[in-house]
Amino acid sequence: MPVIKFRSDDMPKKLKIYIISIIIFGVCFTIVTLNRNRSIHTSELIFFLFLSIVAESMAILTPNKRGGVSVGFAIGFTLLLIFGVPEASWLASIGIMFRILNVDGKRMHIFNTPIYKTLFNGANIVLSSGFAGLCYEALGGTPGQLEFINILPMFGSIVVYIVINAIIMSILMAILSSDSLIKQLYTNIIWIIRDYFAIAPLSIIMAIAYINYGMLGVLLFFGPLLLARYSFKLYVDMRNMYLDTVKALCQAVEAKDPYTQGHSQRVSELAYNLGKRLKLSHKTLENLRFAGMLHDIGKIGIDEHILNKPGRLTTDEYDKIKLHPVIGSKIIQGIDFLKESADIVMGHHEHYDGTGYPDGKKEDEIPFEACILCVVDVYDALTSDRPYRRAMTEEEAIEIIKRESGTLFNPIVANEFIKMLGYKGEVEKRAG
């Protein structure tokens, strides 16, 4: 589930209205479904509340801190199969509202988290699990009675849960980021669909265990759930280590060439966004992101007097500069998770007409990702201050890219980049 950071005092009116609306809908749904309430023993209530809070407290933040994976859905879906609505919805909701998360070494809980955020998260779960539960029963499923014919109701309820949850969070993120709702919806559904369907079988097993053996049966299968969570944590920790390695390499370049400070990060973001517009695969986008961050890593091997020379470079000095793609490619080839970015780094100074370096490749000989990196690298360099010149305006940089499209730059990539920045035709500035 995405982790959104915002404060009530700087929230736009549209965002406030949306958050309040979801909270009201959640409260209304709970009230309307209360007449469906079934008897539940106090011991069962305490038991499942405890499991729900524990499961939600074990959420693992992803490396970018904008999202996380929680095993709370496993308990929520188990509750749905055992008790149905409304028990499943409000037990799962309490679990997420009373969870305790460790964020950057600080424990976050209901007493130090803004109340609107806590209530929004709770309402989200009420609506997601609530409508999923109604779908389960509408398709023929009966809470507390699991049979083979329940496969369709279970499948349908998972789909409803994913869709409702994704819609609620996508609208929120679209308001915050100004991105399109469709884009956010697609991203959120892709993010959770695999994990939720992978966790669902364990929920079914825990529900069967409870129906046949009671609370002890659930505990027996709660262990494998913890093991799955631990395995994913190891994966996230490994990804964090990878990102720390990339950041350290970027800092090494910036220490060598202070005029490029922030350049690698900007190039990486621009290349990634352009790659998404060009519909590259997720894996290719990741390689492109890393290549953008490390495209100048080879400058470590170049004399800093040459890198920071305020005047024109001599032919010999320029020949040494032209070695940095080769040096950079060799450096990252030796790092397993980066080696697929090596060819992109090697080719980011190749030109579409064959006049680039280090190999003089042209047109389709140049990796497509390297063509992307070439355009965004030149754009950011032109619009940044350098030892030998002041930064150009955005319009001046776009004029150069338009002029060199088909010579220095792949025309398809250059044209899409210009569109991405909001220009068209004769460099008409984007509206607004």
CSV table of C-alpha atoms in Angstrom, one decimal:
chain,number,residue,atom,x,y,z
A,1,MET,CA,0.0,0.0,0.0
A,2,PRO,CA,1.4,3.5,-0.9
A,3,VAL,CA,2.8,5.6,1.9
A,4,ILE,CA,1.7,9.2,1.4
A,5,LYS,CA,3.2,12.1,3.4
A,6,PHE,CA,1.1,15.2,3.8
A,7,ARG,CA,0.1,17.7,6.5
A,8,SER,CA,-3.4,18.9,7.3
A,9,ASP,CA,-2.3,22.6,7.3
A,10,ASP,CA,-1.0,22.6,3.7
A,11,MET,CA,-3.6,20.2,2.1
A,12,PRO,CA,-5.4,21.6,-0.9
A,13,LYS,CA,-9.2,21.9,-0.6
A,14,LYS,CA,-9.8,19.1,-3.1
A,15,LEU,CA,-7.6,16.7,-1.0
A,16,LYS,CA,-9.4,17.6,2.2
A,17,ILE,CA,-12.8,17.0,0.6
A,18,TYR,CA,-11.6,13.6,-0.7
A,19,ILE,CA,-10.2,12.4,2.6
A,20,ILE,CA,-13.3,13.5,4.5
A,21,SER,CA,-15.5,11.8,1.9
A,22,ILE,CA,-13.7,8.5,2.2
A,23,ILE,CA,-13.9,8.6,6.0
A,24,ILE,CA,-17.6,9.3,5.9
A,25,PHE,CA,-18.3,6.5,3.4
A,26,GLY,CA,-16.3,4.1,5.6
A,27,VAL,CA,-18.4,5.1,8.7
A,28,CYS,CA,-21.7,4.9,6.7
A,29,PHE,CA,-20.7,1.4,5.4
A,30,THR,CA,-20.0,0.2,8.9
A,31,ILE,CA,-23.3,1.5,10.2
A,32,VAL,CA,-25.4,0.1,7.4
A,33,THR,CA,-23.8,-3.4,7.7
A,34,LEU,CA,-24.0,-3.6,11.5
A,35,ASN,CA,-27.4,-5.3,11.3
A,36,ARG,CA,-25.5,-8.2,9.6
A,37,ASN,CA,-23.4,-8.7,12.8
A,38,ARG,CA,-23.0,-12.3,13.9
A,39,SER,CA,-22.1,-13.4,17.4
A,40,ILE,CA,-18.3,-13.6,18.0
A,41,HIS,CA,-16.8,-14.7,21.3
A,42,THR,CA,-14.7,-12.3,23.2
A,43,SER,CA,-11.7,-14.6,23.1
A,44,GLU,CA,-12.0,-14.9,19.3
A,45,LEU,CA,-12.3,-11.1,19.0
A,46,ILE,CA,-9.2,-10.5,21.0
A,47,PHE,CA,-7.3,-13.2,19.2
A,48,PHE,CA,-8.1,-11.9,15.7
A,49,LEU,CA,-7.6,-8.3,16.7
A,50,PHE,CA,-4.2,-9.1,18.0
A,51,LEU,CA,-3.3,-11.0,14.7
A,52,SER,CA,-4.6,-8.2,12.6
A,53,ILE,CA,-2.5,-5.5,14.4
A,54,VAL,CA,0.6,-7.7,14.4
A,55,ALA,CA,0.2,-8.5,10.7
A,56,GLU,CA,-0.3,-4.8,9.8
A,57,SER,CA,2.7,-3.8,12.0
A,58,MET,CA,4.9,-6.0,9.9
A,59,ALA,CA,4.5,-3.9,6.8
A,60,ILE,CA,7.8,-3.5,4.9
A,61,LEU,CA,8.6,-0.2,3.2
A,62,THR,CA,9.9,-0.4,-0.3
A,63,PRO,CA,13.3,1.2,-1.1
A,64,ASN,CA,11.8,4.5,-2.3
A,65,LYS,CA,9.7,4.8,0.9
A,66,ARG,CA,6.6,5.5,-1.2
A,67,GLY,CA,5.0,2.1,-0.8
A,68,GLY,CA,5.1,-1.0,1.3
A,69,VAL,CA,4.0,-4.6,1.4
A,70,SER,CA,1.9,-5.9,4.3
A,71,VAL,CA,0.8,-9.4,5.2
A,72,GLY,CA,-2.2,-7.8,6.8
A,73,PHE,CA,-4.3,-8.8,3.7
A,74,ALA,CA,-3.7,-12.4,4.7
A,75,ILE,CA,-5.5,-12.0,8.0
A,76,GLY,CA,-8.1,-9.7,6.5
A,77,PHE,CA,-9.0,-12.3,3.8
A,78,THR,CA,-9.0,-15.1,6.5
A,79,LEU,CA,-11.5,-13.0,8.5
A,80,LEU,CA,-13.7,-12.5,5.4
A,81,LEU,CA,-13.8,-16.3,4.8
A,82,ILE,CA,-14.6,-17.0,8.4
A,83,PHE,CA,-16.9,-14.2,9.6
A,84,GLY,CA,-17.9,-12.2,6.5
A,85,VAL,CA,-19.2,-8.6,6.7
A,86,PRO,CA,-19.0,-6.6,8.9
A,87,GLU,CA,-16.7,-8.4,11.2
A,88,ALA,CA,-13.9,-8.8,8.6
A,89,SER,CA,-14.1,-5.2,7.6
A,90,TRP,CA,-13.9,-3.6,11.0
A,91,LEU,CA,-11.4,-6.1,12.5
A,92,ALA,CA,-9.1,-5.5,9.6
A,93,SER,CA,-9.7,-1.7,9.9
A,94,ILE,CA,-8.8,-1.7,13.6
A,95,GLY,CA,-5.6,-3.6,12.7
A,96,ILE,CA,-4.3,-1.0,10.3
A,97,MET,CA,-5.3,1.9,12.6
A,98,PHE,CA,-3.5,0.5,15.6
A,99,ARG,CA,-0.4,-0.8,13.8
A,100,ILE,CA,3.0,0.2,14.9
A,101,LEU,CA,5.5,0.9,12.0
A,102,ASN,CA,9.2,1.5,12.1
A,103,VAL,CA,10.0,4.3,9.7
A,104,ASP,CA,13.6,5.5,9.5
A,105,GLY,CA,14.2,4.3,13.1
A,106,LYS,CA,11.1,6.1,14.5
A,107,ARG,CA,8.1,4.1,15.7
A,108,MET,CA,4.9,5.5,14.1
A,109,HIS,CA,1.6,4.6,15.8
A,110,ILE,CA,-2.0,5.9,16.3
A,111,PHE,CA,-0.8,8.4,19.0
A,112,ASN,CA,1.8,10.2,16.9
A,113,THR,CA,0.1,9.9,13.5
A,114,PRO,CA,-2.4,12.6,12.3
A,115,ILE,CA,-5.9,11.4,13.1
A,116,TYR,CA,-7.2,12.1,9.5
A,117,LYS,CA,-4.5,9.8,8.2
A,118,THR,CA,-5.4,7.0,10.6
A,119,LEU,CA,-9.1,7.3,9.9
A,120,PHE,CA,-8.5,7.4,6.1
A,121,ASN,CA,-6.5,4.2,6.2
A,122,GLY,CA,-9.1,2.6,8.4
A,123,ALA,CA,-11.9,3.7,6.0
A,124,ASN,CA,-10.0,2.4,3.0
A,125,ILE,CA,-9.8,-1.1,4.6
A,126,VAL,CA,-13.5,-1.0,5.7
A,127,LEU,CA,-14.6,-0.2,2.1
A,128,SER,CA,-12.1,-2.6,0.4
A,129,SER,CA,-12.7,-5.6,2.6
A,130,GLY,CA,-16.4,-4.8,3.1
A,131,PHE,CA,-17.3,-4.7,-0.6
A,132,ALA,CA,-15.1,-7.8,-1.2
A,133,GLY,CA,-17.1,-9.6,1.5
A,134,LEU,CA,-20.4,-8.6,-0.1
A,135,CYS,CA,-19.1,-9.9,-3.4
A,136,TYR,CA,-18.0,-13.2,-1.8
A,137,GLU,CA,-21.6,-13.8,-0.5
A,138,ALA,CA,-23.3,-12.5,-3.7
A,139,LEU,CA,-21.4,-15.1,-5.7
A,140,GLY,CA,-22.5,-17.9,-3.5
A,141,GLY,CA,-19.9,-18.0,-0.8
A,142,THR,CA,-20.9,-18.6,2.8
A,143,PRO,CA,-18.7,-17.3,5.6
A,144,GLY,CA,-17.5,-20.1,7.9
A,145,GLN,CA,-18.3,-22.8,5.3
A,146,LEU,CA,-15.5,-23.5,2.8
A,147,GLU,CA,-16.0,-25.9,-0.1
A,148,PHE,CA,-14.5,-26.4,-3.5
A,149,ILE,CA,-17.3,-24.5,-5.2
A,150,ASN,CA,-16.2,-21.4,-3.3
A,151,ILE,CA,-13.3,-20.8,-5.7
A,152,LEU,CA,-15.2,-18.4,-7.9
A,153,PRO,CA,-16.6,-16.3,-4.9
A,154,MET,CA,-13.0,-16.2,-3.4
A,155,PHE,CA,-11.5,-15.1,-6.7
A,156,GLY,CA,-14.2,-12.5,-7.2
A,157,SER,CA,-13.8,-11.1,-3.7
A,158,ILE,CA,-10.0,-10.7,-4.1
A,159,VAL,CA,-10.5,-8.8,-7.4
A,160,VAL,CA,-13.0,-6.5,-5.8
A,161,TYR,CA,-10.7,-5.9,-2.9
A,162,ILE,CA,-7.8,-5.0,-5.2
A,163,VAL,CA,-9.9,-2.7,-7.4
A,164,ILE,CA,-11.6,-0.8,-4.6
A,165,ASN,CA,-8.3,-0.4,-2.7
A,166,ALA,CA,-6.5,0.7,-5.9
A,167,ILE,CA,-9.2,3.2,-6.8
A,168,ILE,CA,-9.2,4.8,-3.4
A,169,MET,CA,-5.4,5.1,-3.3
A,170,SER,CA,-5.0,6.1,-6.9
A,171,ILE,CA,-7.4,9.0,-6.6
A,172,LEU,CA,-5.5,10.2,-3.5
A,173,MET,CA,-2.1,9.9,-5.3
A,174,ALA,CA,-3.5,11.6,-8.5
A,175,ILE,CA,-4.6,14.6,-6.4
A,176,LEU,CA,-1.2,14.8,-4.7
A,177,SER,CA,1.0,14.3,-7.7
A,178,SER,CA,-1.2,15.7,-10.5
A,179,ASP,CA,-0.5,12.5,-12.5
A,180,SER,CA,-3.4,11.0,-14.5
A,181,LEU,CA,-5.8,8.7,-12.5
A,182,ILE,CA,-5.4,6.0,-15.1
A,183,LYS,CA,-1.6,5.9,-14.7
A,184,GLN,CA,-1.9,5.8,-10.9
A,185,LEU,CA,-4.6,3.1,-11.1
A,186,TYR,CA,-2.5,0.9,-13.4
A,187,THR,CA,0.6,1.3,-11.2
A,188,ASN,CA,-1.3,0.5,-8.0
A,189,ILE,CA,-3.1,-2.6,-9.4
A,190,ILE,CA,0.1,-4.0,-10.9
A,191,TRP,CA,1.9,-3.4,-7.6
A,192,ILE,CA,-0.5,-5.4,-5.4
A,193,ILE,CA,-2.2,-7.9,-7.7
A,194,ARG,CA,0.6,-10.5,-7.7
A,195,ASP,CA,1.3,-10.2,-3.9
A,196,TYR,CA,-2.4,-10.5,-2.9
A,197,PHE,CA,-3.1,-13.5,-5.1
A,198,ALA,CA,0.1,-15.2,-3.8
A,199,ILE,CA,-1.0,-14.6,-0.2
A,200,ALA,CA,-4.6,-15.7,-0.7
A,201,PRO,CA,-3.9,-19.5,-0.6
A,202,LEU,CA,-2.4,-19.1,2.8
A,203,SER,CA,-5.5,-17.2,4.0
A,204,ILE,CA,-7.7,-20.1,2.7
A,205,ILE,CA,-5.6,-22.6,4.6
A,206,MET,CA,-5.8,-20.5,7.8
A,207,ALA,CA,-9.6,-20.3,7.4
A,208,ILE,CA,-9.9,-24.0,6.9
A,209,ALA,CA,-7.6,-24.6,9.9
A,210,TYR,CA,-9.8,-22.3,12.1
A,211,ILE,CA,-13.1,-24.0,11.0
A,212,ASN,CA,-11.7,-27.4,11.8
A,213,TYR,CA,-9.3,-26.8,14.7
A,214,GLY,CA,-10.1,-23.4,16.1
A,215,MET,CA,-7.6,-20.6,17.0
A,216,LEU,CA,-4.7,-23.1,17.4
A,217,GLY,CA,-5.1,-24.1,13.8
A,218,VAL,CA,-4.7,-20.5,12.7
A,219,LEU,CA,-1.5,-20.1,14.8
A,220,LEU,CA,0.1,-23.1,13.1
A,221,PHE,CA,-0.2,-21.4,9.7
A,222,PHE,CA,0.7,-17.9,11.0
A,223,GLY,CA,4.3,-19.1,11.1
A,224,PRO,CA,4.6,-19.6,7.3
A,225,LEU,CA,3.1,-16.2,6.9
A,226,LEU,CA,5.9,-14.7,9.0
A,227,LEU,CA,8.4,-16.7,7.0
A,228,ALA,CA,7.0,-15.2,3.8
A,229,ARG,CA,7.3,-11.7,5.3
A,230,TYR,CA,10.9,-12.4,6.4
A,231,SER,CA,11.8,-13.6,2.8
A,232,PHE,CA,10.4,-10.4,1.3
A,233,LYS,CA,12.3,-8.3,3.9
A,234,LEU,CA,15.5,-9.9,2.8
A,235,TYR,CA,14.7,-9.0,-0.7
A,236,VAL,CA,14.0,-5.4,0.2
A,237,ASP,CA,17.1,-5.2,2.3
A,238,MET,CA,19.1,-6.4,-0.7
A,239,ARG,CA,17.5,-3.8,-2.9
A,240,ASN,CA,18.4,-1.1,-0.4
A,241,MET,CA,21.9,-2.3,-0.4
A,242,TYR,CA,22.0,-2.1,-4.3
A,243,LEU,CA,20.6,1.5,-4.1
A,244,ASP,CA,23.2,2.5,-1.5
A,245,THR,CA,25.9,1.1,-3.8
A,246,VAL,CA,24.6,3.2,-6.7
A,247,LYS,CA,24.3,6.3,-4.5
A,248,ALA,CA,27.9,5.9,-3.3
A,249,LEU,CA,29.2,5.6,-6.9
A,250,CYS,CA,27.2,8.8,-7.8
A,251,GLN,CA,28.7,10.6,-4.9
A,252,ALA,CA,32.2,9.6,-6.1
A,253,VAL,CA,31.6,11.2,-9.5
A,254,GLU,CA,30.2,14.4,-8.0
A,255,ALA,CA,33.2,14.6,-5.6
A,256,LYS,CA,35.5,14.4,-8.7
A,257,ASP,CA,33.4,16.8,-10.8
A,258,PRO,CA,31.4,19.2,-8.6
A,259,TYR,CA,29.8,20.9,-11.6
A,260,THR,CA,27.8,17.7,-12.2
A,261,GLN,CA,26.3,17.7,-8.7
A,262,GLY,CA,22.6,16.6,-9.1
A,263,HIS,CA,23.2,16.0,-12.8
A,264,SER,CA,23.1,12.2,-12.6
A,265,GLN,CA,19.9,12.2,-10.5
A,266,ARG,CA,18.1,14.5,-12.9
A,267,VAL,CA,19.3,12.6,-15.9
A,268,SER,CA,18.1,9.3,-14.3
A,269,GLU,CA,14.6,10.7,-13.6
A,270,LEU,CA,14.3,12.3,-17.0
A,271,ALA,CA,15.4,9.0,-18.7
A,272,TYR,CA,13.1,6.9,-16.6
A,273,ASN,CA,10.1,9.1,-17.4
A,274,LEU,CA,10.9,9.2,-21.1
A,275,GLY,CA,11.3,5.5,-21.1
A,276,LYS,CA,7.8,5.1,-19.6
A,277,ARG,CA,6.4,7.3,-22.3
A,278,LEU,CA,8.0,5.1,-24.9
A,279,LYS,CA,6.4,2.0,-23.2
A,280,LEU,CA,9.6,0.2,-22.2
A,281,SER,CA,9.4,-2.8,-19.9
A,282,HIS,CA,9.7,-2.5,-16.2
A,283,LYS,CA,13.1,-4.3,-16.2
A,284,THR,CA,14.4,-2.1,-19.0
A,285,LEU,CA,13.2,1.0,-17.1
A,286,GLU,CA,15.2,-0.1,-14.1
A,287,ASN,CA,18.3,-0.6,-16.2
A,288,LEU,CA,17.8,2.8,-17.7
A,289,ARG,CA,17.3,4.4,-14.3
A,290,PHE,CA,20.6,2.9,-13.0
A,291,ALA,CA,22.4,3.9,-16.3
A,292,GLY,CA,21.2,7.4,-15.9
A,293,MET,CA,22.6,7.6,-12.3
A,294,LEU,CA,25.9,6.1,-13.4
A,295,HIS,CA,26.4,7.3,-16.9
A,296,ASP,CA,29.3,9.6,-15.8
A,297,ILE,CA,30.9,7.1,-13.4
A,298,GLY,CA,33.8,6.7,-15.8
A,299,LYS,CA,34.9,10.3,-15.1
A,300,ILE,CA,36.5,8.9,-11.9
A,301,GLY,CA,39.3,7.9,-14.3
A,302,ILE,CA,39.7,11.3,-15.8
A,303,ASP,CA,42.1,14.0,-14.5
A,304,GLU,CA,40.0,16.5,-12.5
A,305,HIS,CA,42.0,19.4,-14.1
A,306,ILE,CA,40.6,18.4,-17.5
A,307,LEU,CA,37.0,17.9,-16.1
A,308,ASN,CA,37.0,21.4,-14.5
A,309,LYS,CA,39.0,23.3,-17.1
A,310,PRO,CA,37.3,26.6,-17.7
A,311,GLY,CA,38.6,27.1,-21.3
A,312,ARG,CA,38.5,25.0,-24.5
A,313,LEU,CA,39.9,21.5,-24.3
A,314,THR,CA,42.9,20.5,-26.4
A,315,THR,CA,42.5,17.5,-28.8
A,316,ASP,CA,44.5,15.3,-26.4
A,317,GLU,CA,42.3,16.4,-23.4
A,318,TYR,CA,39.1,15.8,-25.4
A,319,ASP,CA,40.4,12.3,-26.4
A,320,LYS,CA,40.8,11.5,-22.7
A,321,ILE,CA,37.3,12.8,-21.9
A,322,LYS,CA,36.0,10.5,-24.6
A,323,LEU,CA,37.3,7.5,-22.6
A,324,HIS,CA,34.7,7.9,-19.8
A,325,PRO,CA,31.9,5.8,-21.3
A,326,VAL,CA,34.4,2.9,-21.7
A,327,ILE,CA,35.8,3.3,-18.2
A,328,GLY,CA,32.3,3.6,-16.8
A,329,SER,CA,31.0,0.5,-18.6
A,330,LYS,CA,33.9,-1.6,-17.4
A,331,ILE,CA,33.3,-0.4,-13.8
A,332,ILE,CA,29.6,-1.4,-13.7
A,333,GLN,CA,30.1,-4.6,-15.7
A,334,GLY,CA,31.8,-6.0,-12.6
A,335,ILE,CA,28.7,-5.4,-10.4
A,336,ASP,CA,26.2,-8.2,-11.0
A,337,PHE,CA,22.9,-6.2,-10.7
A,338,LEU,CA,24.3,-3.3,-12.8
A,339,LYS,CA,25.9,-5.2,-15.7
A,340,GLU,CA,22.8,-4.9,-17.9
A,341,SER,CA,23.2,-1.1,-17.7
A,342,ALA,CA,26.8,-1.3,-19.0
A,343,ASP,CA,25.9,-1.1,-22.7
A,344,ILE,CA,23.6,1.9,-22.1
A,345,VAL,CA,26.5,3.7,-20.4
A,346,MET,CA,28.9,2.7,-23.1
A,347,GLY,CA,26.6,4.1,-25.8
A,348,HIS,CA,25.2,7.3,-24.3
A,349,HIS,CA,27.6,9.5,-26.3
A,350,GLU,CA,27.0,7.7,-29.6
A,351,HIS,CA,25.3,9.9,-32.2
A,352,TYR,CA,22.5,8.8,-34.6
A,353,ASP,CA,24.6,9.8,-37.6
A,354,GLY,CA,27.7,7.9,-36.4
A,355,THR,CA,29.8,10.9,-35.4
A,356,GLY,CA,29.7,10.1,-31.7
A,357,TYR,CA,32.1,8.1,-29.4
A,358,PRO,CA,33.6,5.7,-28.4
A,359,ASP,CA,32.7,3.3,-31.2
A,360,GLY,CA,31.1,5.6,-33.9
A,361,LYS,CA,27.9,3.5,-33.9
A,362,LYS,CA,24.9,4.9,-35.8
A,363,GLU,CA,21.1,4.4,-36.0
A,364,ASP,CA,20.0,0.9,-35.0
A,365,GLU,CA,23.5,0.0,-33.9
A,366,ILE,CA,23.0,2.1,-30.8
A,367,PRO,CA,21.0,0.6,-28.0
A,368,PHE,CA,17.6,2.3,-27.8
A,369,GLU,CA,18.0,3.1,-24.1
A,370,ALA,CA,21.4,4.8,-24.9
A,371,CYS,CA,19.5,7.0,-27.4
A,372,ILE,CA,17.2,8.0,-24.6
A,373,LEU,CA,20.1,8.7,-22.2
A,374,CYS,CA,21.9,10.7,-24.9
A,375,VAL,CA,19.0,13.2,-25.3
A,376,VAL,CA,18.3,13.8,-21.7
A,377,ASP,CA,22.0,14.0,-20.8
A,378,VAL,CA,22.5,16.7,-23.4
A,379,TYR,CA,19.4,18.6,-22.3
A,380,ASP,CA,20.4,18.7,-18.6
A,381,ALA,CA,24.0,19.6,-19.5
A,382,LEU,CA,22.7,22.5,-21.7
A,383,THR,CA,20.4,23.8,-19.0
A,384,SER,CA,23.1,23.6,-16.2
A,385,ASP,CA,26.0,25.9,-15.5
A,386,ARG,CA,29.4,24.6,-16.5
A,387,PRO,CA,32.9,25.9,-16.0
A,388,TYR,CA,33.1,27.2,-19.6
A,389,ARG,CA,29.5,28.7,-20.0
A,390,ARG,CA,26.3,29.7,-18.3
A,391,ALA,CA,23.2,27.6,-18.5
A,392,MET,CA,20.9,27.9,-21.5
A,393,THR,CA,17.2,28.5,-21.2
A,394,GLU,CA,14.8,25.5,-21.6
A,395,GLU,CA,13.7,27.0,-24.9
A,396,GLU,CA,17.2,27.3,-26.2
A,397,ALA,CA,18.0,23.7,-25.3
A,398,ILE,CA,14.9,22.4,-27.0
A,399,GLU,CA,15.8,24.3,-30.1
A,400,ILE,CA,19.2,22.5,-30.2
A,401,ILE,CA,17.5,19.1,-29.7
A,402,LYS,CA,15.0,19.9,-32.5
A,403,ARG,CA,17.9,21.0,-34.8
A,404,GLU,CA,20.0,18.0,-34.1
A,405,SER,CA,17.2,15.4,-34.3
A,406,GLY,CA,18.2,12.8,-36.9
A,407,THR,CA,21.9,13.8,-36.7
A,408,LEU,CA,23.0,13.6,-33.0
A,409,PHE,CA,19.7,12.2,-31.7
A,410,ASN,CA,17.4,9.4,-32.6
A,411,PRO,CA,14.4,11.4,-34.1
A,412,ILE,CA,11.8,9.2,-32.4
A,413,VAL,CA,13.3,9.7,-29.0
A,414,ALA,CA,14.0,13.4,-29.5
A,415,ASN,CA,10.4,14.0,-30.7
A,416,GLU,CA,8.9,12.2,-27.7
A,417,PHE,CA,11.2,14.0,-25.3
A,418,ILE,CA,10.1,17.4,-26.7
A,419,LYS,CA,6.5,16.3,-26.2
A,420,MET,CA,7.2,15.2,-22.7
A,421,LEU,CA,8.4,18.6,-21.8
A,422,GLY,CA,5.2,20.1,-23.2
A,423,TYR,CA,6.5,21.5,-26.5
A,424,LYS,CA,5.3,20.9,-30.1
A,425,GLY,CA,5.7,22.4,-33.5
A,426,GLU,CA,8.0,25.4,-33.6
A,427,VAL,CA,8.9,25.2,-29.9
A,428,GLU,CA,5.5,26.3,-28.7
A,429,LYS,CA,5.5,26.5,-24.9
A,430,ARG,CA,3.2,24.1,-23.0
A,431,ALA,CA,-0.2,25.6,-21.9
A,432,GLY,CA,-0.2,26.7,-18.3
